[in-house]
Amino acid sequence: MASIDDLFKKPYAPSNKRKLEISQDPNAVYKAAKTYANGDVKGNGIAAVEDADEDDIEAGPALPPDEEEVNIDDEEGRFFGGGITNDTADVLNFIDERDKGNDAKAEKIDAAWVRKLAVNFERKISKNGELRAKFEDDPQKYVCRIRTCWMARLIHPPRFMGSEADLDADIKALSILSDHPELYGEFAKLGCGASLVSLLSHENTDIAIDAIEIINELTDEDVEAEQDQWDILVNAMLEADLLSLLHDNIARLDEENESDRAGVYHVLSVLENLSSRSTIAMTIGTDTSFIPWLLQRVRKKEPTITQNKQYTAEILGIILQSSPAGRLRFIELDGIDICLQLLSFYRKRDPVKGTEEEEYVENLFDCLTCCLDEADGKAKFLEAEGVELCLIMLREGKMSKPRALRVLDHALGGPESAACCSKLVEAAGLKPLFGAFMKMQDKRSTEHILGIISSMLRSLPADSAERIRLLAKFVEKNFEKIGTAVKIRREYASKVAAVDREISAERSKLPAEEQEEKADEWLSRRLDAGLYSLQTVDVVLAWLVAEDEGAGERVKALLGEGLEVIRGTLEEQLNSMDTAAEDRDVVFQDILTTLMEHLR
C-alpha cells in the first residue's frame, strides 16, 4: 500500500483532454448575405419603392394559386395548401425511397472491409510516391500544398496533385476506424499503422498534418477501445518510429500558418494520448528531442497566451510527472530557472480567470512542483532564488499564493531539504508563513502550511539559529500558535473520527476477503476527511513537546485528553509505512519512533 506521504506529495492531476479551438473564418463572415429591413440583400439599406396606385394595393393574405397543390404539411388549410405541386411531391417521394434503399445497403464495417481499405490505402500511397518521383523536377511541387497555394495550382498544377488529393481523402477516411476499435488489430496487422506513420515524413506538410490528426483521433481517450486494442495499434506505430517523426514535424511546422498551427496542436495531442501509458511517457521523457523543444516553445514570447503555448506547458507537466529521467533532463536544461522566470511575471498580478493564461500559469506551477522532489531540483530551485520568489507571492500574490505554498511544501520536504529550510528562515519567511497559518485557510493550503512547518522541524539542525527562531514563533504571544495548532487538530480529529465510525459499521457487515478489497477505498475516505493534516499537525505538536518544556505543558493543557491521542496517531502513521519498500524514508521512521518516546 502506498504511504500517505507519497499520496499527498504528488502534484495535482493535469487538466482534462482539450479539443482544438477553431476560430470562425472571417472571409465566410464577410461573404455572408446581409439582409436589410426592406428585404433587399444588396440595396445597402436603401428601400426601392415604385409608385403605385393606392387602389391597386390589396390587403390581407394572397388568394390560393390556380394550380392544384398538394396539402402535405397543412392539415387545416390555414395557408392555402402545402406549397408544392403533385409533380414536386412525386419527386420528393422518389428521393425518399431511394435514400431508404441506400440506408438498407450500407456497407458493413468488418475485417473484410479493413482489408479492402488497406489495399486502397497502400495503393494510393504507392501511386503518389511514384508520381512524385517521376515528376521530381516539376518546379510547382515546391509551392503547392493541398489546402494552400490554390492560385498556383489553378495556373500551373503539378502533375502529381491529383494523386495527392486522393491520398488526402483516403487519410481522412480512416477516421471511421475510431468508431470501430475492435478492428485496430487487423489494421495494424496489415501494416496500415506503419504506413500511416510513414506519411509523417511526406514532403507535403498538409499530408503529414492529416496523418497526425488521424493518429490523434485513433488514439484519443474518447475512443471506446479496450486496452489491448489500443496497445496493438500504438505499439505498431511506435515501432514505425512515431516519436521521432512527430518531433521532426514540430520542428518543420511554422505556426504563423494556420494549418501548421493546427498541426502542432495535433502533435501535442498525440503526445498526451501516448502519455496515458506510463511506460510511453517515460520513453518520451528520455527522448532528448522533446524536452528541449517543449521548453523552447513554452518560453516563446507572445502578445497573449495562445492555445498551443498553454497546451505545451500542460504536456510538459504530464511528461515530468510520469518520467524521472524527463525530470532530470528538464533540470539539466535549467527548466526550473525558466519556470521561475515565467512565473515571476505573476508574483503580484493574476491572469484573467477562465483564459488560456490561467491554465498556463497552473501548468507552470505543476512543472516546477514535479521537479522539486528531486535532490538536483531542490539545488537548482535554491540557486535560482525560488524560495525568495515564493515568499513574495505569499506576501503579495492572490492566485499565486496557494500555488507558492505548494511549491515550498515540495521544496522543503524530503531528506535533502535542509538548505531550503534554512533559506526560508534567512529570507524572513517565518512571518508570512505563520501569518497564513493563523488565518482561516482552505484544506489544501492548510496541508501545505503544516507540511512546511513539519519539514523545518525535521531538517533544521539542532541548536541552530534558524531552528531557535522557528521554535520562538510557537512560544511568542503566550503560545498562540500552539493554540491554533490544537484547534486544527481538534477539527480534523472529529472529521476523521466520524468517517472511522462509518467504516467500522461497514466492516462489521463484511467478510474478511471483502474487507481487504475495500481497504483502499476506506483509506481514501479517511484522507478526504483530513487524515493527512491530522497526522502532520500531531507530528508538529510532538516536536514541540520534545523540544520545549513550556510548549509541552501548553500542549497538554489545551488538549485536555493527554498526549496519548497524539501518540496513537503517530503509531498508526508508523505502522502504515511499508518497511519493505526500497524507497522508504528510514530517517522519518526513526523520527516517529523517537517522538513517540517523548509522548509517554
XYZ file of C-alpha atoms in Angstrom:
600
model
C 0.000 0.000 0.000
C 1.326 3.456 -0.884
C 2.288 5.641 2.082
C 0.200 8.686 2.930
C 3.169 10.989 2.335
C 3.564 9.625 -1.197
C -0.128 10.148 -1.929
C -0.048 13.774 -0.827
C 3.289 14.709 -2.332
C 2.072 14.025 -5.842
C 1.300 17.204 -7.756
C -2.227 17.875 -8.787
C -3.533 15.941 -11.787
C -3.490 17.784 -15.071
C -6.499 19.181 -16.597
C -8.866 17.078 -18.843
C -8.177 16.418 -22.508
C -8.831 19.527 -24.565
C -10.030 19.989 -28.110
C -8.646 22.240 -30.811
C -10.409 25.590 -30.894
C -11.121 26.651 -34.479
C -11.889 30.309 -34.952
C -14.593 31.353 -37.392
C -13.331 32.130 -40.869
C -13.535 35.945 -41.354
C -13.941 35.520 -45.116
C -17.045 33.441 -44.572
C -18.464 36.117 -42.312
C -17.644 38.849 -44.822
C -19.229 36.996 -47.709
C -22.421 36.141 -45.841
C -25.546 37.724 -47.284
C -26.641 40.765 -45.331
C -30.397 41.319 -45.422
C -31.704 44.733 -44.604
C -35.008 45.802 -43.145
C -36.731 46.070 -46.518
C -35.574 42.553 -47.527
C -33.129 43.783 -50.216
C -29.817 41.943 -49.925
C -27.668 44.305 -51.988
C -29.600 47.503 -51.611
C -27.326 48.949 -48.912
C -30.352 49.633 -46.809
C -31.967 51.959 -49.395
C -35.529 50.881 -49.992
C -36.615 50.615 -53.631
C -40.185 51.879 -53.761
C -42.175 52.107 -57.005
C -45.077 54.479 -57.483
C -48.313 52.564 -57.261
C -51.937 53.445 -57.200
C -53.318 53.015 -53.737
C -56.410 51.359 -55.218
C -54.271 48.538 -56.623
C -52.885 47.602 -53.220
C -54.580 44.587 -51.717
C -54.692 43.881 -48.031
C -54.735 40.532 -46.281
C -53.344 37.182 -47.382
C -52.994 36.352 -51.059
C -55.546 34.108 -52.755
C -54.615 30.464 -53.318
C -52.934 29.730 -56.658
C -54.908 28.385 -59.567
C -52.714 25.315 -59.982
C -53.728 22.369 -57.875
C -51.407 21.922 -54.929
C -50.819 19.043 -52.595
C -51.513 19.826 -48.979
C -48.880 17.772 -47.185
C -47.823 19.772 -44.153
C -51.013 21.773 -43.642
C -53.795 19.767 -42.055
C -56.346 22.555 -41.632
C -55.724 24.585 -44.758
C -54.595 27.637 -42.862
C -52.040 28.538 -45.531
C -53.989 27.540 -48.657
C -52.108 24.281 -49.232
C -48.687 22.817 -48.561
C -46.872 24.941 -51.171
C -45.828 22.145 -53.582
C -47.484 20.650 -56.643
C -48.259 16.997 -57.350
C -45.202 16.692 -59.603
C -42.916 18.084 -56.925
C -44.362 15.737 -54.329
C -43.719 12.757 -56.624
C -40.070 13.793 -56.997
C -39.629 14.134 -53.228
C -41.243 10.744 -52.638
C -38.874 9.176 -55.198
C -35.834 10.684 -53.421
C -37.052 9.452 -50.032
C -37.492 5.913 -51.349
C -34.020 5.951 -52.881
C -32.483 7.151 -49.617
C -34.186 4.322 -47.747
C -32.719 1.868 -50.231
C -29.236 3.315 -49.736
C -29.556 3.013 -45.973
C -30.512 -0.638 -46.335
C -27.409 -1.281 -48.453
C -24.970 0.417 -46.016
C -21.513 -1.119 -46.197
C -20.659 -3.487 -43.364
C -17.624 -2.411 -41.339
C -15.710 -5.602 -40.562
C -12.346 -7.295 -41.124
C -13.035 -7.719 -44.859
C -13.776 -4.017 -45.107
C -10.486 -3.204 -43.353
C -8.559 -5.410 -45.795
C -10.184 -3.657 -48.722
C -9.422 -0.295 -47.128
C -5.813 -1.323 -46.580
C -5.333 -2.318 -50.229
C -6.724 1.014 -51.468
C -4.736 2.974 -48.909
C -1.446 1.311 -49.782
C -2.201 1.740 -53.499
C -2.758 5.484 -53.047
C 0.493 5.849 -51.128
C 2.445 3.949 -53.772
C 0.864 5.865 -56.643
C 1.613 9.217 -55.058
C 5.188 8.189 -54.362
C 5.704 7.025 -57.955
C 4.289 10.250 -59.421
C 6.358 12.409 -57.101
C 9.475 10.526 -58.122
C 8.530 10.688 -61.805
C 7.907 14.437 -61.781
C 10.580 15.282 -59.278
C 11.837 18.159 -61.401
C 8.401 19.810 -61.593
C 9.090 23.264 -60.088
C 5.485 23.683 -58.959
C 5.750 20.875 -56.433
C 7.729 23.143 -54.154
C 4.973 25.742 -53.943
C 1.803 23.652 -53.890
C 0.029 22.187 -50.946
C -3.413 20.675 -50.718
C -5.078 23.478 -48.789
C -2.791 26.366 -49.747
C -1.366 27.998 -52.882
C -4.642 27.429 -54.695
C -3.858 30.110 -57.284
C -0.617 28.383 -58.243
C -2.443 25.075 -58.620
C -5.000 26.625 -60.943
C -2.380 28.218 -63.195
C 0.359 25.558 -63.109
C -0.943 22.455 -61.297
C 1.746 19.819 -60.608
C 1.097 16.570 -62.409
C 1.006 14.587 -59.164
C -1.534 16.774 -57.357
C -4.435 14.544 -58.355
C -2.900 11.570 -56.575
C -2.067 13.815 -53.612
C -5.678 14.881 -53.271
C -6.810 11.248 -53.483
C -4.309 10.302 -50.793
C -5.509 13.168 -48.612
C -9.105 11.947 -48.932
C -8.115 8.360 -48.063
C -6.245 9.521 -44.963
C -9.287 11.392 -43.712
C -11.498 8.388 -44.433
C -9.524 6.417 -41.832
C -11.254 8.381 -39.074
C -14.177 5.930 -39.283
C -11.932 3.381 -37.560
C -12.223 5.353 -34.318
C -15.828 4.128 -34.159
C -14.672 0.522 -34.587
C -11.680 -0.024 -32.272
C -12.249 -3.777 -32.475
C -10.622 -3.521 -35.934
C -7.429 -1.878 -34.661
C -5.651 -5.231 -34.506
C -6.451 -6.091 -38.132
C -5.497 -2.566 -39.228
C -2.108 -2.868 -37.522
C -1.573 -6.441 -38.723
C -1.993 -5.328 -42.347
C 0.787 -2.761 -41.867
C -1.505 0.240 -42.234
C -0.472 1.658 -38.873
C 3.145 1.789 -40.006
C 2.112 3.171 -43.412
C 0.104 5.917 -41.745
C 3.101 6.853 -39.609
C 5.350 6.892 -42.678
C 3.238 9.714 -44.114
C 4.546 11.981 -41.358
C 7.708 12.279 -43.440
C 5.784 13.264 -46.590
C 7.154 16.301 -48.451
C 3.720 17.911 -48.436
C 3.175 19.030 -44.851
C -0.595 19.021 -45.348
C -0.434 15.260 -45.906
C 1.704 14.897 -42.765
C -0.696 17.053 -40.731
C -3.681 14.988 -41.893
C -1.868 11.800 -40.860
C -1.076 13.265 -37.424
C -4.698 14.307 -36.979
C -5.918 10.786 -37.779
C -3.379 9.264 -35.376
C -4.715 11.660 -32.758
C -8.300 10.540 -33.425
C -7.447 6.841 -33.321
C -5.549 7.112 -30.022
C -7.839 9.635 -28.334
C -9.180 8.834 -24.875
C -12.726 9.322 -26.179
C -12.380 6.211 -28.347
C -14.077 3.308 -26.587
C -11.220 0.903 -27.160
C -10.102 -1.875 -24.856
C -6.581 -1.505 -23.520
C -5.258 -4.413 -25.597
C -6.830 -2.978 -28.774
C -5.253 0.399 -28.119
C -1.893 -1.197 -27.290
C -1.750 -3.197 -30.539
C -2.212 -0.121 -32.699
C 0.061 2.142 -30.650
C 2.846 -0.450 -30.475
C 2.760 -0.804 -34.268
C 3.048 2.961 -34.643
C 5.882 3.223 -32.134
C 7.785 0.505 -33.963
C 7.420 2.628 -37.111
C 9.353 5.426 -35.323
C 6.320 7.552 -34.491
C 8.009 9.615 -31.757
C 10.950 10.616 -33.926
C 8.695 11.611 -36.822
C 6.446 13.645 -34.516
C 9.445 15.633 -33.381
C 10.622 16.136 -36.955
C 7.229 17.616 -37.809
C 7.032 20.106 -34.952
C 10.490 21.252 -35.987
C 9.419 21.982 -39.584
C 5.922 23.400 -38.983
C 5.519 27.171 -38.979
C 2.867 28.324 -36.516
C 2.392 31.573 -38.425
C 0.488 29.386 -40.894
C -2.948 28.377 -39.627
C -2.818 24.772 -40.857
C 0.688 24.332 -39.435
C -0.502 25.767 -36.130
C -3.250 23.149 -36.070
C -0.607 20.530 -36.909
C 1.468 21.485 -33.854
C -1.661 21.203 -31.732
C -2.342 17.695 -33.053
C 1.253 16.646 -32.319
C 0.820 17.796 -28.717
C -2.488 15.962 -28.524
C -0.880 12.723 -29.749
C 1.802 13.102 -27.065
C -0.916 13.465 -24.438
C -2.685 10.351 -25.742
C 0.512 8.316 -25.681
C 1.411 9.556 -22.190
C -1.672 7.830 -20.796
C 0.563 4.746 -20.705
C 3.303 5.383 -18.156
C 5.972 3.407 -19.999
C 5.489 5.529 -23.126
C 5.533 8.724 -21.052
C 8.885 7.627 -19.632
C 10.142 6.971 -23.172
C 9.062 10.445 -24.261
C 10.871 11.896 -21.249
C 14.091 10.040 -22.023
C 13.916 11.058 -25.690
C 16.156 14.115 -25.531
C 14.480 15.728 -28.548
C 11.122 16.525 -26.929
C 12.011 18.194 -23.627
C 14.231 20.882 -25.267
C 11.557 21.723 -27.858
C 8.806 21.913 -25.230
C 10.956 24.203 -23.089
C 11.747 26.416 -26.066
C 8.073 26.607 -27.056
C 6.752 27.326 -23.584
C 9.026 30.350 -23.213
C 8.305 31.784 -26.670
C 7.096 35.379 -26.346
C 3.533 36.040 -27.478
C 1.239 39.095 -27.107
C -1.334 36.826 -25.465
C -1.030 33.242 -24.304
C -2.165 31.082 -27.221
C -3.748 27.660 -27.051
C -0.596 25.931 -28.285
C 1.612 27.633 -25.699
C -0.730 26.659 -22.893
C -1.027 23.111 -24.234
C 2.762 22.831 -24.423
C 3.037 23.683 -20.721
C 0.374 21.077 -19.946
C 2.139 18.328 -21.932
C 5.416 19.243 -20.254
C 3.794 18.789 -16.851
C 2.336 15.398 -17.838
C 5.717 14.111 -19.043
C 7.584 15.398 -15.974
C 5.094 13.779 -13.627
C 5.484 10.372 -15.299
C 9.177 10.314 -16.177
C 12.013 10.596 -13.610
C 14.508 10.735 -16.490
C 12.470 13.540 -18.030
C 12.639 15.488 -14.777
C 16.404 15.144 -14.624
C 16.687 16.263 -18.249
C 14.404 19.216 -17.528
C 16.526 20.219 -14.516
C 19.712 19.837 -16.559
C 18.340 22.231 -19.189
C 17.661 24.889 -16.499
C 13.945 24.232 -16.723
C 13.419 25.281 -13.093
C 15.051 28.656 -13.719
C 12.929 29.107 -16.867
C 9.718 28.310 -14.966
C 10.617 30.751 -12.210
C 11.326 33.482 -14.744
C 7.972 32.887 -16.450
C 6.117 32.795 -13.119
C 7.801 35.928 -11.779
C 5.505 37.947 -14.045
C 2.591 36.759 -11.904
C 4.115 37.394 -8.481
C 1.797 40.391 -7.918
C -0.772 40.104 -10.694
C -3.274 37.424 -11.574
C -4.066 36.038 -15.028
C -7.579 36.628 -16.317
C -9.893 33.929 -14.999
C -11.172 31.332 -17.433
C -8.493 32.056 -20.056
C -5.632 30.108 -21.597
C -3.298 32.264 -19.492
C -4.758 30.995 -16.219
C -4.289 27.351 -17.247
C -0.797 28.200 -18.496
C 0.204 29.535 -15.065
C -1.262 26.448 -13.364
C 0.733 24.189 -15.683
C 3.977 26.065 -14.964
C 3.453 25.568 -11.230
C 2.839 21.862 -11.919
C 6.111 21.584 -13.864
C 8.002 23.285 -11.044
C 6.420 21.138 -8.346
C 7.218 17.876 -10.166
C 10.932 18.617 -10.199
C 11.263 19.730 -6.574
C 11.023 16.164 -5.287
C 14.415 15.547 -6.907
C 17.570 16.474 -4.978
C 19.025 18.234 -8.034
C 15.749 20.118 -8.413
C 15.966 21.472 -4.878
C 19.518 22.667 -5.508
C 18.549 24.423 -8.752
C 15.492 25.940 -7.063
C 17.671 27.356 -4.296
C 20.245 28.634 -6.782
C 17.586 30.380 -8.880
C 16.176 32.167 -5.776
C 12.950 30.218 -5.945
C 12.370 30.474 -2.173
C 12.504 34.266 -2.340
C 10.061 34.401 -5.259
C 7.582 32.140 -3.458
C 7.765 34.343 -0.362
C 6.938 37.408 -2.463
C 3.908 35.543 -3.821
C 2.977 34.546 -0.281
C 3.055 38.174 0.848
C 1.550 39.921 -2.161
C 0.048 37.359 -4.507
C -3.572 36.284 -4.825
C -3.978 33.449 -7.296
C -0.289 32.574 -6.871
C -0.352 32.383 -3.033
C -1.722 28.816 -2.588
C 0.461 27.628 -5.503
C 3.526 29.141 -3.846
C 2.677 27.258 -0.640
C 2.507 24.007 -2.605
C 5.875 24.692 -4.240
C 7.501 25.464 -0.867
C 5.982 22.300 0.633
C 7.700 20.187 -2.023
C 10.949 22.172 -1.922
C 11.279 21.854 1.854
C 10.109 18.226 2.042
C 12.300 15.139 1.944
C 15.642 14.219 3.435
C 17.777 16.659 1.407
C 15.973 19.917 2.070
C 17.949 21.457 4.955
C 19.368 24.191 2.725
C 15.909 25.232 1.502
C 14.574 25.236 5.084
C 17.417 27.473 6.238
C 16.908 29.798 3.275
C 13.234 30.294 4.148
C 14.174 31.449 7.658
C 17.050 33.629 6.423
C 14.759 35.283 3.829
C 12.344 36.374 6.598
C 9.817 33.791 5.535
C 8.547 32.863 9.010
C 6.374 35.957 9.330
C 4.286 35.467 6.152
C 4.191 31.701 6.744
C 2.802 31.948 10.265
C 0.603 34.840 9.203
C -1.082 32.438 6.785
C -1.087 29.745 9.497
C -3.067 31.943 11.892
C -5.731 32.776 9.297
C -8.521 30.534 8.117
C -7.222 28.616 5.099
C -8.737 26.102 2.727
C -7.993 22.439 3.314
C -5.256 22.221 0.686
C -3.383 25.312 1.905
C -3.599 24.076 5.497
C -1.980 20.806 4.454
C 0.885 22.651 2.769
C 1.489 25.035 5.693
C 1.590 22.153 8.169
C 3.869 20.249 5.798
C 6.305 23.174 5.591
C 6.458 23.592 9.389
C 6.895 19.852 9.893
C 9.713 19.754 7.320
C 11.559 22.618 9.015
C 11.294 20.928 12.437
C 12.725 17.805 10.845
C 15.531 19.340 8.755
C 16.832 22.416 10.600
C 19.947 21.487 12.608
C 19.617 21.247 16.373
C 20.567 24.422 18.301
C 20.959 26.328 15.022
C 19.808 29.952 14.911
C 17.175 29.080 12.322
C 15.667 26.335 14.499
C 15.616 28.556 17.575
C 13.785 31.274 15.600
C 11.242 28.713 14.429
C 10.549 27.432 17.954
C 10.315 31.006 19.232
C 7.354 31.563 16.884
C 5.363 28.954 18.820
C 6.330 30.404 22.194
C 5.658 34.099 21.493
C 2.391 35.825 22.393
C 1.500 33.327 25.100
C 1.768 30.246 22.826
C -0.995 31.432 20.467
C 0.401 29.391 17.538
C 0.123 26.246 19.662
C -3.496 27.156 20.340
C -4.136 27.382 16.598
C -2.404 24.027 16.017
C -4.539 22.317 18.685
C -7.671 23.875 17.190
C -6.737 22.477 13.758
C -6.073 19.100 15.337
C -9.431 19.048 17.074
C -11.257 19.933 13.832
C -9.640 17.204 11.738
C -9.782 14.620 14.527
C -13.574 14.986 14.705
C -13.925 14.628 10.928
C -11.719 11.540 10.766
C -13.492 10.012 13.773
C -16.866 10.407 12.049
C -15.584 8.594 8.960
C -13.977 5.911 11.133
C -17.351 5.183 12.733
C -18.941 4.782 9.314
C -16.161 2.466 8.169
C -16.384 0.431 11.362
C -20.100 -0.117 10.777
C -19.446 -1.224 7.193
C -16.580 -3.512 8.211
C -18.730 -5.373 10.710
C -21.069 -6.444 7.896
C -18.385 -7.723 5.515
C -16.303 -10.929 5.449
C -12.519 -10.688 5.696
C -11.933 -11.008 1.936
C -14.240 -8.114 1.080
C -12.683 -6.020 3.835
C -9.302 -6.318 2.116
C -10.851 -5.259 -1.176
C -12.373 -2.189 0.458
C -9.167 -1.170 2.285
C -8.011 1.328 -0.344
C -11.461 2.881 -0.621
C -11.665 3.304 3.153
C -8.209 4.877 3.270
C -9.230 7.316 0.541
C -12.291 8.344 2.532
C -10.185 8.930 5.642
C -7.734 11.026 3.636
C -10.588 13.091 2.241
C -11.741 13.723 5.796
C -8.316 15.163 6.689
C -6.202 12.244 7.927
C -3.009 13.691 6.403
C -3.487 17.072 8.112
C -4.256 15.333 11.425
C -1.093 13.242 11.254
C 1.058 16.219 10.223
C -0.210 18.548 12.962
C 0.351 15.780 15.504
C 3.947 15.438 14.326
C 4.374 19.204 14.817
C 2.856 19.053 18.315
C 5.071 16.064 19.193
C 8.149 18.037 18.121
C 7.097 20.939 20.371
C 6.602 18.609 23.337
C 10.064 17.114 22.757
C 11.843 20.434 22.158
C 10.457 22.814 24.782
C 9.130 22.048 28.268
C 6.874 25.107 28.374
C 5.435 24.311 24.965
C 4.856 20.728 26.066
C 2.878 21.820 29.128
C 0.800 24.146 26.979
C 0.004 21.330 24.534
C -1.115 19.068 27.393
C -3.318 21.789 28.853
C -5.004 22.619 25.552
C -5.577 19.009 24.531
C -7.370 18.130 27.735
C -7.165 14.424 26.954
C -3.489 13.654 27.420
C -0.673 13.067 24.963
C -1.778 9.515 24.259
C -4.054 10.712 21.438
C -1.049 12.204 19.629
C 0.972 9.080 20.295
C -1.812 6.950 18.809
C -1.803 8.988 15.589
C 1.982 8.718 15.229
C 1.857 4.984 15.897
C -0.785 4.488 13.193
C 1.319 6.515 10.760
C 4.402 4.439 11.554
C 2.524 1.155 11.105
C 1.135 2.283 7.722
C 4.625 2.813 6.284
C 5.832 -0.034 4.091
C 9.039 -1.210 5.751
C 9.849 -3.457 2.781
C 9.747 -0.656 0.193
C 13.097 0.272 -1.298
C 12.302 3.991 -1.298
C 11.002 4.096 2.281
C 12.028 7.047 4.433
C 14.096 5.346 7.119
C 15.012 8.647 8.774
C 11.372 9.627 9.182
C 10.590 6.226 10.676
C 13.301 6.792 13.286
C 11.957 10.296 13.975
C 8.456 8.966 14.619
C 9.798 6.286 16.938
C 11.800 8.841 18.928
C 8.913 11.314 19.161
C 6.634 8.577 20.479
C 9.093 8.001 23.340
C 8.699 11.661 24.391
C 4.910 11.308 24.498
C 4.804 8.685 27.269
